PDB file of C-alpha atoms in Angstrom:
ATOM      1  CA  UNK A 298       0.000   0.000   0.000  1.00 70.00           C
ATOM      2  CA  UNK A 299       2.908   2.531   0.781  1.00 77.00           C
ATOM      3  CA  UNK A 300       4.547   1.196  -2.277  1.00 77.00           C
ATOM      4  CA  UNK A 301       1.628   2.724  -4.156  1.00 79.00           C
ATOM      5  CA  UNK A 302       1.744   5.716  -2.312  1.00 82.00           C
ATOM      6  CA  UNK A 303       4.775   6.402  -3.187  1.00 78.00           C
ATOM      7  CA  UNK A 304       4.333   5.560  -7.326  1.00 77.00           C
ATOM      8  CA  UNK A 305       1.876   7.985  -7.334  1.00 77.00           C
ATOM      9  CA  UNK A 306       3.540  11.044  -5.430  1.00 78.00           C
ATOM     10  CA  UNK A 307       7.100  11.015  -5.667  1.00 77.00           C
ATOM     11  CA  UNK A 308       8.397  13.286  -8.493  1.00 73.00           C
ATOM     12  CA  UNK A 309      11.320  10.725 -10.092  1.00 75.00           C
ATOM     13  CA  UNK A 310       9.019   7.380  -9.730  1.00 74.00           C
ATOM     14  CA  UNK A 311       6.251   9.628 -11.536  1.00 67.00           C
ATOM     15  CA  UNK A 312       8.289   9.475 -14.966  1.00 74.00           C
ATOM     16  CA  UNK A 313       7.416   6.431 -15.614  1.00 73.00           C
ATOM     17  CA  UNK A 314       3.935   6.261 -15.020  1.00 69.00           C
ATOM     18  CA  UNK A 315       1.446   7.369 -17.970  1.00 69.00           C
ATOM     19  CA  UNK A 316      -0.784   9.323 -15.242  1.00 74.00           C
ATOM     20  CA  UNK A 317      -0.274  10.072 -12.071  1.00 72.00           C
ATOM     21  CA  UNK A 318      -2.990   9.717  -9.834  1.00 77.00           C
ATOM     22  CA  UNK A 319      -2.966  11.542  -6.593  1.00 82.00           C
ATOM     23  CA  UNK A 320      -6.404   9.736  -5.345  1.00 87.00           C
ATOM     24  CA  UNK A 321      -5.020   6.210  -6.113  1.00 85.00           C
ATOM     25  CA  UNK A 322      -1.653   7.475  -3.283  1.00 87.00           C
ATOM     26  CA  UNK A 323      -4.539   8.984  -1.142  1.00 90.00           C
ATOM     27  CA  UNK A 324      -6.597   5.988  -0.563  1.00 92.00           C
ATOM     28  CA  UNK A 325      -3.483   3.536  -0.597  1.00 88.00           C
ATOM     29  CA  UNK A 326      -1.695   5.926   2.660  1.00 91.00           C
ATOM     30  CA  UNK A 327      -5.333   6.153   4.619  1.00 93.00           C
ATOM     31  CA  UNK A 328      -5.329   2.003   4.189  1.00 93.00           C
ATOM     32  CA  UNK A 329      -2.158   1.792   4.923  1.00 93.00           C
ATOM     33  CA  UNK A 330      -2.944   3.527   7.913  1.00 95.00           C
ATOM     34  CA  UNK A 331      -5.710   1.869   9.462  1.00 96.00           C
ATOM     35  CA  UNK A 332      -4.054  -1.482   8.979  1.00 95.00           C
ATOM     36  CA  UNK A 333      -1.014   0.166  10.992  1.00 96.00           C
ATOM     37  CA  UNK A 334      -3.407   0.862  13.558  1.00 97.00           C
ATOM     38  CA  UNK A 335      -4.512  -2.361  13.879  1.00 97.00           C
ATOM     39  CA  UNK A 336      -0.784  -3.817  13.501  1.00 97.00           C
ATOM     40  CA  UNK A 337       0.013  -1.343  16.688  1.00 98.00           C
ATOM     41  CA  UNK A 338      -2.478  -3.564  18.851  1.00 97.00           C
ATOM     42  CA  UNK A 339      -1.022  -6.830  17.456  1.00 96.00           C
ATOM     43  CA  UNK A 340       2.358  -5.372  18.337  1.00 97.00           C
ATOM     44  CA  UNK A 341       1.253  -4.955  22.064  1.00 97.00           C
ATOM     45  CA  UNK A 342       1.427  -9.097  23.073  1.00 96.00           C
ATOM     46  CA  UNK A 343       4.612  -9.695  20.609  1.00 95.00           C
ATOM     47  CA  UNK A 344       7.277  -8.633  19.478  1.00 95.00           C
ATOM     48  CA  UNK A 345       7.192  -9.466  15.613  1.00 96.00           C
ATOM     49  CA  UNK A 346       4.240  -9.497  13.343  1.00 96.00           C
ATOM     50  CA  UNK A 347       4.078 -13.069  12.705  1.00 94.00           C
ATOM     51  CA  UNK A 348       4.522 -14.366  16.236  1.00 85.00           C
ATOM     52  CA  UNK A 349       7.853 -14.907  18.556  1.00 89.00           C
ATOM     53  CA  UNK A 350      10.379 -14.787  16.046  1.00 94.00           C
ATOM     54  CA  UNK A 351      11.514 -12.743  13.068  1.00 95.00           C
ATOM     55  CA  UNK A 352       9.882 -13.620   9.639  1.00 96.00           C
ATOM     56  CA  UNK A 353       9.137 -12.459   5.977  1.00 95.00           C
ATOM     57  CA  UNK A 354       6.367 -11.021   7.213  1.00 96.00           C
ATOM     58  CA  UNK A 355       8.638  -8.481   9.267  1.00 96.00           C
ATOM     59  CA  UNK A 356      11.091  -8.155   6.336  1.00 94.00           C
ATOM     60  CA  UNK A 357       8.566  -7.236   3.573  1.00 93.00           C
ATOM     61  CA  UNK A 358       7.079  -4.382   5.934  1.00 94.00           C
ATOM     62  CA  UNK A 359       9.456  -3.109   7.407  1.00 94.00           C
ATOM     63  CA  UNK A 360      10.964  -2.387   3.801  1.00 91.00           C
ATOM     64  CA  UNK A 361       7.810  -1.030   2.629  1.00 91.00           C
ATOM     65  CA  UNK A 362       8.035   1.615   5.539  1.00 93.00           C
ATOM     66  CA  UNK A 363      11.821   2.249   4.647  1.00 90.00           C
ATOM     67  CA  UNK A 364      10.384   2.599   0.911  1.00 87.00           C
ATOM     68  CA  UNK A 365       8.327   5.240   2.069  1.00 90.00           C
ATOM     69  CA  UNK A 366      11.143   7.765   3.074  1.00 89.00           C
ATOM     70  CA  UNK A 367      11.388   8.020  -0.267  1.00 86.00           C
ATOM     71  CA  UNK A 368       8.464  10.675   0.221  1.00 87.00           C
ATOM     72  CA  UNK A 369       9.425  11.451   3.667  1.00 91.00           C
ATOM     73  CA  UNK A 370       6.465   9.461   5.098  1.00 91.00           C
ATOM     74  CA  UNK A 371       6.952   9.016   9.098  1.00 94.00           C
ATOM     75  CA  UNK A 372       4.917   6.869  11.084  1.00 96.00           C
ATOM     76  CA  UNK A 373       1.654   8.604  12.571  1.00 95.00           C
ATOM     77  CA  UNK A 374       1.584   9.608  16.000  1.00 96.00           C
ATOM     78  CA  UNK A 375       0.541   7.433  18.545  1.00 97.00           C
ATOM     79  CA  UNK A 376       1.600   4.415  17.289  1.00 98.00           C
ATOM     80  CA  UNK A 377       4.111   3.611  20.598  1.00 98.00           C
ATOM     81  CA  UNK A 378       4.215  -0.310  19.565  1.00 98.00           C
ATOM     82  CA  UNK A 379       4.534  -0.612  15.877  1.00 98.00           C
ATOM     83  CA  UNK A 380       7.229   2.363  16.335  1.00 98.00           C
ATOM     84  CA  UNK A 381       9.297   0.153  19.115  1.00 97.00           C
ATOM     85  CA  UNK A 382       8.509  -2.934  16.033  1.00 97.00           C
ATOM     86  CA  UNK A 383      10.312  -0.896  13.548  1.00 97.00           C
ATOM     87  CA  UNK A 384      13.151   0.465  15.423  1.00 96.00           C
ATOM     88  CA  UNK A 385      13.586  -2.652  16.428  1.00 96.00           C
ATOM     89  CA  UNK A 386      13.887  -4.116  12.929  1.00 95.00           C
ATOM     90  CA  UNK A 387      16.190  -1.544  11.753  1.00 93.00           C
ATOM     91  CA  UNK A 388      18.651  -1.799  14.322  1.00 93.00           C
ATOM     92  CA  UNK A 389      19.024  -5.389  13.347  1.00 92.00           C
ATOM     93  CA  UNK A 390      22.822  -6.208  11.703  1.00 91.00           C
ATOM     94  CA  UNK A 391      21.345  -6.951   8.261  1.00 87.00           C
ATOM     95  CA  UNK A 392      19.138  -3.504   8.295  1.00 84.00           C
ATOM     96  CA  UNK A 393      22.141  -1.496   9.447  1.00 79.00           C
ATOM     97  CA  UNK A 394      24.669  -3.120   6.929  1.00 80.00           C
ATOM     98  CA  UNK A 395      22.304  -2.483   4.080  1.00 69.00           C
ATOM     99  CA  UNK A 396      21.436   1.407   5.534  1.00 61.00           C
ATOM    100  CA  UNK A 397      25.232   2.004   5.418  1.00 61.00           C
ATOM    101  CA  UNK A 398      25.705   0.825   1.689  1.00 54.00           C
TER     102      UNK A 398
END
């Protein structure tokens, strides 16, 4: 959903598409949104998405939120658990070796 977001809003990615269309990035960031919501009260009971340990699941979303910098997107307010979730993910050794590349 951020990955749409970002196709439809961020100047360089724009280039390639035949229209951009700032209603298909609206809906795709308020979506996104609620579901983070809802991820922030899974987040409360566990520390990864998927349960006790670190999966694809983790991987694939915490690289769509890194994506998202692209159109410096931050996290909404509020949001205490999946924030701790993410910070968490990108202090990991394979997040900061591919941040310092």
């Amino acid at each position: 959903l951020m990955m749409l977001t970002v196709r439809f809003t961020h100047l360089a990615i724009s280039m390639l598409e035949a229209t951009q269309m700032p209603q298909v990035a609206d809906f795709n960031k308020a979506t996104a949104e609620r579901f983070m919501k809802t991820l922030d009260r899974q987040l409360a009971t566990r520390e990864f998405i998927a349960g006790d340990r670190f999966t694809i699941a983790d991987v694939v979303s915490v690289v769509g939120l890194d994506f998202a910098r692209l159109i410096k997107y931050r996290l909404p307010e509020g949001l205490e658990n999946l924030s701790r979730w993410y910070e968490a993910c990108r202090a990991r050794p394979a997040a900061k070796a591919g941040l310092e590349r």
